[in-house]
């Protein structure tokens, strides 16, 4: 048995659940593995969300998915039967746009972003008033040509106003985009990533994640990006920048110890709640020397009921 | 001043040069930075090569360039005015084909290679009788579709005979190819890379190298590939497998301490010769605690004259 403090188990303990709910004003939810798995919504999660809202709690959905804008993600929640609104959604594309516009806040005109990623990133940058190039522009969705080498080397195809390279999941990644992004980094652009997950779970297997887009640039430059997804605290700073909540009155809810729960603990939130419907198992925090231990756990999110 | 043994400086010392030449039967040459820089051939290098050949020495050109087959590379040497023949050329695509066919030598039919790379790799695999898919096949030069996710997850678009993933420099890299390569690695395919150079020097700047193609797979799987380029000793094993030379009578000539000279030292060759016409400077081996120190050095290759 572990000698460290273990999380409090809430399932079936109504008094403890009420005390848990009363302790917090804000609940941050990871989505996949907590609310649903793939296309299957877990039974009762809508009731739990409604219970929290009926008691005046703020609910926020936090996702590392960088291909979707908040309104895209709202459509997904709606399709899943989960009532929500765009202001409750915090995805890594939005997190990046907030970080760039509110925290970095570079003066123009040298404040353009070169984007490796899909339309969701572009939507969020546009809404935050951040100028950008790259992204889904067909001019970059092509093979590299001999003329490109020359035009990159002499700088004629590079925009002097680019000050940031932002790498997210790009289903249209190619050699040209990587080469251009690298040239901007060589010229001193700041290196940001929406998130650095190496893989993307889908169809019960894994595909290349956003980290697969940024890692060649890490390898070429020897630089690590500032990541705007869990568990990076730059994302927590972005969330706090938007919602202005009291961290001691906030609780992070998630299924993965090394991203969700770590994110909450390192963000010094008042609490963390692990659910057992996703990746991590309780054996992981029960072992001697477990690094990341949640404050609470339930078998499933819908166990939060009174 | 360094307390370790320093390389012997040969420039201008005819007696030492003669002794140096007599000591070896085989000279392995790195090309860029030794014979030429970009499109500019260094004066006198052809005379040096002819001198060595006239004394019965075997000359071998060793390059990490994976996009060219040996016959492609011969064209490049010829265009540069350097007399050579295809048997003197050892490029990482060829090195990979030799390693797969002669050293791994997997029994068919489960011996196919999924290639990330260009035509040079395909040519060499074909000449060594190695079956392969991927590479320049237009079927993989396209965007990923929803049907691909399903067909990768259920295995229907994967070839059960693929036993090796070989990653080289691929100017047509895309998300689909990375996803397919990853699926093969998950299913237990061996992971090989022609070379793992993160960058490719060109036009006086740098572009993504072969290592930029393999690194997302490293990051996703946590596995390192067996690399068939300098300084990996798998390449030296391939060279020895072909030329059957006595390592103690071979000398590696190069401009980069951390690839060329390291390659020769770790391969326990009889000697290493550094030239100062490329990347490394003599200050690098003169510092206290220098890790990689050549046995000899000259200002430029053409200083090897009698």
mmCIF file of C-alpha atoms in Angstrom, chain B:
data_model
loop_
_atom_site.group_PDB
_atom_site.id
_atom_site.type_symbol
_atom_site.label_atom_id
_atom_site.label_comp_id
_atom_site.label_asym_id
_atom_site.label_seq_id
_atom_site.Cartn_x
_atom_site.Cartn_y
_atom_site.Cartn_z
ATOM 1 C CA UNK B 1 46.581 23.734 -24.630
ATOM 2 C CA UNK B 2 44.887 20.365 -24.649
ATOM 3 C CA UNK B 3 46.477 17.525 -22.704
ATOM 4 C CA UNK B 4 45.087 14.876 -25.050
ATOM 5 C CA UNK B 5 46.944 13.702 -28.175
ATOM 6 C CA UNK B 6 46.484 16.159 -31.029
ATOM 7 C CA UNK B 7 46.185 15.232 -34.705
ATOM 8 C CA UNK B 8 49.284 15.274 -36.865
ATOM 9 C CA UNK B 9 49.257 18.257 -39.245
ATOM 10 C CA UNK B 10 50.241 17.078 -42.738
ATOM 11 C CA UNK B 11 50.007 20.241 -44.866
ATOM 12 C CA UNK B 12 53.421 20.971 -46.437
ATOM 13 C CA UNK B 13 55.173 17.980 -44.841
ATOM 14 C CA UNK B 14 56.033 15.692 -47.801
ATOM 15 C CA UNK B 15 57.665 12.956 -45.736
ATOM 16 C CA UNK B 16 54.669 12.750 -43.397
ATOM 17 C CA UNK B 17 52.256 12.754 -46.363
ATOM 18 C CA UNK B 18 54.078 9.841 -48.004
ATOM 19 C CA UNK B 19 54.059 7.934 -44.747
ATOM 20 C CA UNK B 20 50.330 8.702 -44.339
ATOM 21 C CA UNK B 21 49.498 7.417 -47.830
ATOM 22 C CA UNK B 22 51.567 4.267 -47.371
ATOM 23 C CA UNK B 23 49.804 3.423 -44.147
ATOM 24 C CA UNK B 24 46.394 2.823 -45.805
ATOM 25 C CA UNK B 25 44.859 0.738 -48.581
ATOM 26 C CA UNK B 26 41.407 2.344 -48.531
ATOM 27 C CA UNK B 27 40.269 5.955 -48.244
ATOM 28 C CA UNK B 28 36.644 6.756 -47.435
ATOM 29 C CA UNK B 29 35.635 10.291 -48.418
ATOM 30 C CA UNK B 30 32.814 12.432 -47.219
ATOM 31 C CA UNK B 31 31.882 14.684 -50.170
ATOM 32 C CA UNK B 32 30.270 18.026 -49.253
ATOM 33 C CA UNK B 33 32.844 20.146 -47.411
ATOM 34 C CA UNK B 34 35.691 17.855 -48.524
ATOM 35 C CA UNK B 35 35.495 17.630 -52.334
ATOM 36 C CA UNK B 36 33.144 20.541 -52.884
ATOM 37 C CA UNK B 37 30.960 23.099 -51.208
ATOM 38 C CA UNK B 38 27.540 23.465 -52.830
ATOM 39 C CA UNK B 39 28.265 23.640 -56.567
ATOM 40 C CA UNK B 40 31.906 24.676 -56.186
ATOM 41 C CA UNK B 41 34.545 21.945 -56.506
ATOM 42 C CA UNK B 42 37.707 22.640 -54.496
ATOM 43 C CA UNK B 43 40.796 23.131 -56.613
ATOM 44 C CA UNK B 44 43.180 20.196 -56.725
ATOM 45 C CA UNK B 45 40.947 17.518 -55.249
ATOM 46 C CA UNK B 46 40.919 15.554 -58.524
ATOM 47 C CA UNK B 47 44.753 15.491 -58.466
ATOM 48 C CA UNK B 48 44.709 14.138 -54.918
ATOM 49 C CA UNK B 49 42.224 11.403 -55.833
ATOM 50 C CA UNK B 50 44.343 10.493 -58.901
ATOM 51 C CA UNK B 51 47.497 10.376 -56.764
ATOM 52 C CA UNK B 52 45.878 7.923 -54.356
ATOM 53 C CA UNK B 53 44.491 5.763 -57.166
ATOM 54 C CA UNK B 54 47.872 5.762 -58.942
ATOM 55 C CA UNK B 55 49.346 4.277 -55.788
ATOM 56 C CA UNK B 56 46.752 1.478 -55.867
ATOM 57 C CA UNK B 57 44.484 2.838 -53.157
ATOM 58 C CA UNK B 58 40.764 2.160 -53.154
ATOM 59 C CA UNK B 59 38.718 5.376 -52.986
ATOM 60 C CA UNK B 60 35.132 5.255 -51.699
ATOM 61 C CA UNK B 61 32.680 8.148 -51.554
ATOM 62 C CA UNK B 62 30.422 7.970 -48.521
ATOM 63 C CA UNK B 63 27.350 10.207 -48.329
ATOM 64 C CA UNK B 64 24.274 10.449 -46.150
ATOM 65 C CA UNK B 65 22.256 11.753 -49.103
ATOM 66 C CA UNK B 66 19.342 9.310 -49.283
ATOM 67 C CA UNK B 67 17.417 10.781 -52.208
ATOM 68 C CA UNK B 68 19.979 9.649 -54.787
ATOM 69 C CA UNK B 69 20.833 6.163 -55.973
ATOM 70 C CA UNK B 70 24.485 5.383 -56.660
ATOM 71 C CA UNK B 71 24.029 6.024 -60.378
ATOM 72 C CA UNK B 72 22.334 9.376 -59.608
ATOM 73 C CA UNK B 73 25.279 10.232 -57.391
ATOM 74 C CA UNK B 74 27.755 9.177 -60.062
ATOM 75 C CA UNK B 75 26.128 11.740 -62.357
ATOM 76 C CA UNK B 76 26.676 14.360 -59.692
ATOM 77 C CA UNK B 77 30.371 13.452 -59.283
ATOM 78 C CA UNK B 78 30.800 13.461 -63.065
ATOM 79 C CA UNK B 79 29.079 16.851 -63.344
ATOM 80 C CA UNK B 80 31.502 18.095 -60.693
ATOM 81 C CA UNK B 81 34.417 16.906 -62.835
ATOM 82 C CA UNK B 82 35.388 14.117 -60.460
ATOM 83 C CA UNK B 83 36.137 10.844 -62.262
ATOM 84 C CA UNK B 84 34.532 7.921 -60.468
ATOM 85 C CA UNK B 85 32.510 4.783 -61.030
ATOM 86 C CA UNK B 86 29.357 3.452 -59.422
ATOM 87 C CA UNK B 87 31.216 0.869 -57.323
ATOM 88 C CA UNK B 88 33.082 3.604 -55.485
ATOM 89 C CA UNK B 89 29.869 5.215 -54.266
ATOM 90 C CA UNK B 90 28.264 4.410 -50.955
ATOM 91 C CA UNK B 91 25.144 6.496 -50.239
ATOM 92 C CA UNK B 92 22.715 5.926 -47.383
ATOM 93 C CA UNK B 93 19.966 4.592 -49.701
ATOM 94 C CA UNK B 94 22.371 1.930 -50.938
ATOM 95 C CA UNK B 95 23.648 1.332 -47.425
ATOM 96 C CA UNK B 96 20.039 0.700 -46.335
ATOM 97 C CA UNK B 97 19.387 -1.707 -49.221
ATOM 98 C CA UNK B 98 22.569 -3.657 -48.419
ATOM 99 C CA UNK B 99 21.701 -3.766 -44.715
ATOM 100 C CA UNK B 100 18.181 -5.025 -45.430
ATOM 101 C CA UNK B 101 19.163 -7.600 -48.064
ATOM 102 C CA UNK B 102 22.499 -8.835 -46.721
ATOM 103 C CA UNK B 103 22.455 -8.274 -42.980
ATOM 104 C CA UNK B 104 18.759 -8.537 -42.016
ATOM 105 C CA UNK B 105 18.026 -10.888 -44.926
ATOM 106 C CA UNK B 106 14.440 -11.653 -43.838
ATOM 107 C CA UNK B 107 12.780 -14.676 -45.472
ATOM 108 C CA UNK B 108 9.857 -13.880 -47.833
ATOM 109 C CA UNK B 109 7.031 -13.229 -48.133
ATOM 110 C CA UNK B 110 7.059 -11.227 -44.867
ATOM 111 C CA UNK B 111 10.019 -9.072 -45.908
ATOM 112 C CA UNK B 112 8.443 -6.013 -47.528
ATOM 113 C CA UNK B 113 9.628 -2.499 -46.790
ATOM 114 C CA UNK B 114 7.310 0.495 -46.375
ATOM 115 C CA UNK B 115 9.358 3.409 -47.717
ATOM 116 C CA UNK B 116 9.215 7.055 -46.733
ATOM 117 C CA UNK B 117 11.504 8.572 -49.326
ATOM 118 C CA UNK B 118 12.308 9.318 -52.914
ATOM 119 C CA UNK B 119 13.224 7.342 -56.023
ATOM 120 C CA UNK B 120 16.888 6.823 -55.024
ATOM 121 C CA UNK B 121 15.831 4.499 -52.207
ATOM 122 C CA UNK B 122 13.477 2.601 -54.492
ATOM 123 C CA UNK B 123 16.208 2.104 -57.123
ATOM 124 C CA UNK B 124 18.612 0.636 -54.584
ATOM 125 C CA UNK B 125 16.015 -1.628 -52.960
ATOM 126 C CA UNK B 126 14.963 -2.894 -56.393
ATOM 127 C CA UNK B 127 18.574 -3.620 -57.387
ATOM 128 C CA UNK B 128 19.081 -5.569 -54.163
ATOM 129 C CA UNK B 129 15.862 -7.545 -54.778
ATOM 130 C CA UNK B 130 14.043 -6.108 -51.775
ATOM 131 C CA UNK B 131 10.226 -5.830 -52.197
ATOM 132 C CA UNK B 132 8.776 -2.494 -51.111
ATOM 133 C CA UNK B 133 5.652 -0.314 -51.111
ATOM 134 C CA UNK B 134 5.095 3.398 -50.428
ATOM 135 C CA UNK B 135 7.939 5.624 -51.610
ATOM 136 C CA UNK B 136 6.970 7.583 -54.708
ATOM 137 C CA UNK B 137 3.707 5.656 -55.263
ATOM 138 C CA UNK B 138 1.057 8.312 -56.093
ATOM 139 C CA UNK B 139 -1.450 6.292 -54.027
ATOM 140 C CA UNK B 140 0.242 7.772 -50.919
ATOM 141 C CA UNK B 141 0.762 11.282 -52.268
ATOM 142 C CA UNK B 142 -2.635 12.585 -51.267
ATOM 143 C CA UNK B 143 -4.657 13.905 -48.326
ATOM 144 C CA UNK B 144 -5.929 11.499 -45.684
ATOM 145 C CA UNK B 145 -9.670 10.701 -45.923
ATOM 146 C CA UNK B 146 -12.165 9.512 -43.271
ATOM 147 C CA UNK B 147 -12.148 6.083 -44.968
ATOM 148 C CA UNK B 148 -8.368 5.866 -44.401
ATOM 149 C CA UNK B 149 -8.794 6.088 -40.622
ATOM 150 C CA UNK B 150 -11.157 3.126 -40.664
ATOM 151 C CA UNK B 151 -9.021 1.161 -43.112
ATOM 152 C CA UNK B 152 -5.899 1.716 -41.021
ATOM 153 C CA UNK B 153 -7.682 0.853 -37.780
ATOM 154 C CA UNK B 154 -9.112 -2.402 -39.169
ATOM 155 C CA UNK B 155 -5.904 -3.141 -41.074
ATOM 156 C CA UNK B 156 -7.596 -3.448 -44.472
ATOM 157 C CA UNK B 157 -5.305 -0.874 -46.088
ATOM 158 C CA UNK B 158 -2.171 -2.375 -44.558
ATOM 159 C CA UNK B 159 -0.018 -5.048 -46.160
ATOM 160 C CA UNK B 160 0.600 -7.971 -43.792
ATOM 161 C CA UNK B 161 3.926 -8.655 -45.489
ATOM 162 C CA UNK B 162 5.483 -5.343 -44.412
ATOM 163 C CA UNK B 163 8.228 -6.125 -41.902
ATOM 164 C CA UNK B 164 10.320 -2.954 -42.139
ATOM 165 C CA UNK B 165 9.664 0.803 -42.189
ATOM 166 C CA UNK B 166 12.547 2.684 -43.860
ATOM 167 C CA UNK B 167 12.503 6.468 -43.415
ATOM 168 C CA UNK B 168 14.698 8.644 -45.611
ATOM 169 C CA UNK B 169 14.455 12.172 -46.883
ATOM 170 C CA UNK B 170 10.998 12.510 -48.448
ATOM 171 C CA UNK B 171 10.204 15.778 -50.202
ATOM 172 C CA UNK B 172 6.611 14.519 -50.486
ATOM 173 C CA UNK B 173 6.045 13.661 -46.831
ATOM 174 C CA UNK B 174 2.439 14.003 -45.706
ATOM 175 C CA UNK B 175 0.080 13.054 -42.881
ATOM 176 C CA UNK B 176 -1.158 9.904 -44.620
ATOM 177 C CA UNK B 177 2.356 8.481 -45.056
ATOM 178 C CA UNK B 178 3.285 9.214 -41.434
ATOM 179 C CA UNK B 179 0.052 7.585 -40.240
ATOM 180 C CA UNK B 180 0.616 4.459 -42.349
ATOM 181 C CA UNK B 181 4.271 4.155 -41.276
ATOM 182 C CA UNK B 182 3.196 4.480 -37.645
ATOM 183 C CA UNK B 183 0.592 1.727 -38.057
ATOM 184 C CA UNK B 184 3.268 -0.626 -39.418
ATOM 185 C CA UNK B 185 5.580 0.174 -36.493
ATOM 186 C CA UNK B 186 2.717 -0.481 -34.040
ATOM 187 C CA UNK B 187 2.266 -3.860 -35.709
ATOM 188 C CA UNK B 188 5.896 -4.701 -35.025
ATOM 189 C CA UNK B 189 7.754 -3.633 -38.172
ATOM 190 C CA UNK B 190 11.486 -2.917 -37.664
ATOM 191 C CA UNK B 191 12.310 0.785 -37.767
ATOM 192 C CA UNK B 192 15.180 1.829 -40.064
ATOM 193 C CA UNK B 193 16.316 5.265 -41.217
ATOM 194 C CA UNK B 194 18.671 5.971 -44.106
ATOM 195 C CA UNK B 195 20.209 8.630 -41.868
ATOM 196 C CA UNK B 196 19.014 10.897 -39.098
ATOM 197 C CA UNK B 197 20.508 14.287 -40.000
ATOM 198 C CA UNK B 198 17.988 16.807 -38.730
ATOM 199 C CA UNK B 199 18.891 19.322 -41.428
ATOM 200 C CA UNK B 200 20.032 19.336 -45.041
ATOM 201 C CA UNK B 201 22.521 22.060 -46.027
ATOM 202 C CA UNK B 202 21.610 23.785 -49.294
ATOM 203 C CA UNK B 203 21.858 27.295 -50.776
ATOM 204 C CA UNK B 204 23.993 28.424 -47.805
ATOM 205 C CA UNK B 205 21.189 27.693 -45.374
ATOM 206 C CA UNK B 206 19.438 24.586 -44.036
ATOM 207 C CA UNK B 207 16.312 22.644 -44.927
ATOM 208 C CA UNK B 208 14.621 19.685 -43.246
ATOM 209 C CA UNK B 209 16.838 16.585 -43.417
ATOM 210 C CA UNK B 210 15.994 12.873 -43.356
ATOM 211 C CA UNK B 211 15.844 13.054 -39.554
ATOM 212 C CA UNK B 212 12.844 15.365 -39.885
ATOM 213 C CA UNK B 213 10.950 12.531 -41.567
ATOM 214 C CA UNK B 214 11.753 9.866 -38.959
ATOM 215 C CA UNK B 215 11.518 12.015 -35.804
ATOM 216 C CA UNK B 216 7.684 12.095 -35.630
ATOM 217 C CA UNK B 217 7.764 8.274 -35.629
ATOM 218 C CA UNK B 218 10.450 8.280 -32.919
ATOM 219 C CA UNK B 219 8.273 10.618 -30.886
ATOM 220 C CA UNK B 220 5.122 8.530 -31.409
ATOM 221 C CA UNK B 221 6.644 5.116 -30.736
ATOM 222 C CA UNK B 222 9.441 5.925 -28.285
ATOM 223 C CA UNK B 223 11.670 3.795 -30.549
ATOM 224 C CA UNK B 224 14.929 4.886 -32.192
ATOM 225 C CA UNK B 225 15.537 3.634 -35.735
ATOM 226 C CA UNK B 226 18.635 1.764 -36.821
ATOM 227 C CA UNK B 227 20.327 4.469 -38.895
ATOM 228 C CA UNK B 228 22.217 3.535 -42.051
ATOM 229 C CA UNK B 229 24.110 6.807 -42.454
ATOM 230 C CA UNK B 230 27.164 8.332 -40.767
ATOM 231 C CA UNK B 231 27.998 8.190 -37.892
ATOM 232 C CA UNK B 232 25.944 5.023 -37.375
ATOM 233 C CA UNK B 233 28.091 1.911 -37.346
ATOM 234 C CA UNK B 234 25.358 0.036 -39.221
ATOM 235 C CA UNK B 235 26.606 1.992 -42.247
ATOM 236 C CA UNK B 236 30.214 0.954 -41.573
ATOM 237 C CA UNK B 237 29.055 -2.662 -41.331
ATOM 238 C CA UNK B 238 27.332 -2.250 -44.708
ATOM 239 C CA UNK B 239 30.479 -0.763 -46.261
ATOM 240 C CA UNK B 240 32.638 -3.542 -44.859
ATOM 241 C CA UNK B 241 30.040 -6.090 -46.012
ATOM 242 C CA UNK B 242 30.484 -4.829 -49.548
ATOM 243 C CA UNK B 243 34.213 -4.027 -49.788
ATOM 244 C CA UNK B 244 35.613 -6.620 -47.354
ATOM 245 C CA UNK B 245 38.536 -4.355 -46.431
ATOM 246 C CA UNK B 246 40.862 -4.488 -43.448
ATOM 247 C CA UNK B 247 39.628 -1.744 -41.123
ATOM 248 C CA UNK B 248 43.127 -1.129 -39.778
ATOM 249 C CA UNK B 249 44.235 -0.216 -43.315
ATOM 250 C CA UNK B 250 41.366 2.238 -43.938
ATOM 251 C CA UNK B 251 41.191 5.982 -43.370
ATOM 252 C CA UNK B 252 38.045 8.136 -43.118
ATOM 253 C CA UNK B 253 38.375 11.646 -44.579
ATOM 254 C CA UNK B 254 35.839 14.279 -43.590
ATOM 255 C CA UNK B 255 35.083 17.817 -42.479
ATOM 256 C CA UNK B 256 32.720 17.106 -39.583
ATOM 257 C CA UNK B 257 34.021 15.769 -36.304
ATOM 258 C CA UNK B 258 30.641 14.614 -34.985
ATOM 259 C CA UNK B 259 29.718 12.627 -38.085
ATOM 260 C CA UNK B 260 32.709 11.806 -40.332
ATOM 261 C CA UNK B 261 35.551 11.599 -37.836
ATOM 262 C CA UNK B 262 33.364 9.974 -35.169
ATOM 263 C CA UNK B 263 32.265 7.465 -37.812
ATOM 264 C CA UNK B 264 35.880 6.500 -38.498
ATOM 265 C CA UNK B 265 36.945 6.349 -34.855
ATOM 266 C CA UNK B 266 33.946 4.322 -33.686
ATOM 267 C CA UNK B 267 34.434 2.036 -36.688
ATOM 268 C CA UNK B 268 37.996 1.404 -35.424
ATOM 269 C CA UNK B 269 39.506 2.386 -38.756
ATOM 270 C CA UNK B 270 43.297 2.662 -38.928
ATOM 271 C CA UNK B 271 43.041 6.440 -39.281
ATOM 272 C CA UNK B 272 40.962 9.584 -39.697
ATOM 273 C CA UNK B 273 41.870 12.727 -41.638
ATOM 274 C CA UNK B 274 40.082 16.015 -40.991
ATOM 275 C CA UNK B 275 39.988 18.789 -43.597
ATOM 276 C CA UNK B 276 39.289 22.403 -42.693
ATOM 277 C CA UNK B 277 37.208 23.266 -45.775
ATOM 278 C CA UNK B 278 33.854 22.438 -44.210
ATOM 279 C CA UNK B 279 32.015 22.607 -40.908
ATOM 280 C CA UNK B 280 34.518 21.783 -38.138
ATOM 281 C CA UNK B 281 37.385 24.019 -37.062
ATOM 282 C CA UNK B 282 40.657 22.923 -35.458
ATOM 283 C CA UNK B 283 39.745 24.799 -32.268
ATOM 284 C CA UNK B 284 37.142 22.052 -31.697
ATOM 285 C CA UNK B 285 39.739 19.353 -31.120
ATOM 286 C CA UNK B 286 42.199 21.679 -29.413
ATOM 287 C CA UNK B 287 39.897 22.407 -26.464
ATOM 288 C CA UNK B 288 40.397 20.554 -23.219
ATOM 289 C CA UNK B 289 38.205 17.440 -23.110
ATOM 290 C CA UNK B 290 37.540 17.390 -26.884
ATOM 291 C CA UNK B 291 35.571 14.216 -27.503
ATOM 292 C CA UNK B 292 36.388 13.531 -31.129
ATOM 293 C CA UNK B 293 39.969 14.066 -32.274
ATOM 294 C CA UNK B 294 41.137 13.038 -35.746
ATOM 295 C CA UNK B 295 44.497 11.281 -36.223
ATOM 296 C CA UNK B 296 45.580 13.701 -38.994
ATOM 297 C CA UNK B 297 44.498 16.984 -40.441
ATOM 298 C CA UNK B 298 45.208 19.202 -43.450
ATOM 299 C CA UNK B 299 43.981 22.657 -44.357
ATOM 300 C CA UNK B 300 42.409 21.255 -47.514
ATOM 301 C CA UNK B 301 42.268 17.859 -49.219
ATOM 302 C CA UNK B 302 44.552 19.003 -52.072
ATOM 303 C CA UNK B 303 47.347 19.422 -49.512
ATOM 304 C CA UNK B 304 47.696 15.643 -49.890
ATOM 305 C CA UNK B 305 50.239 15.884 -52.713
ATOM 306 C CA UNK B 306 53.853 14.761 -53.189
#
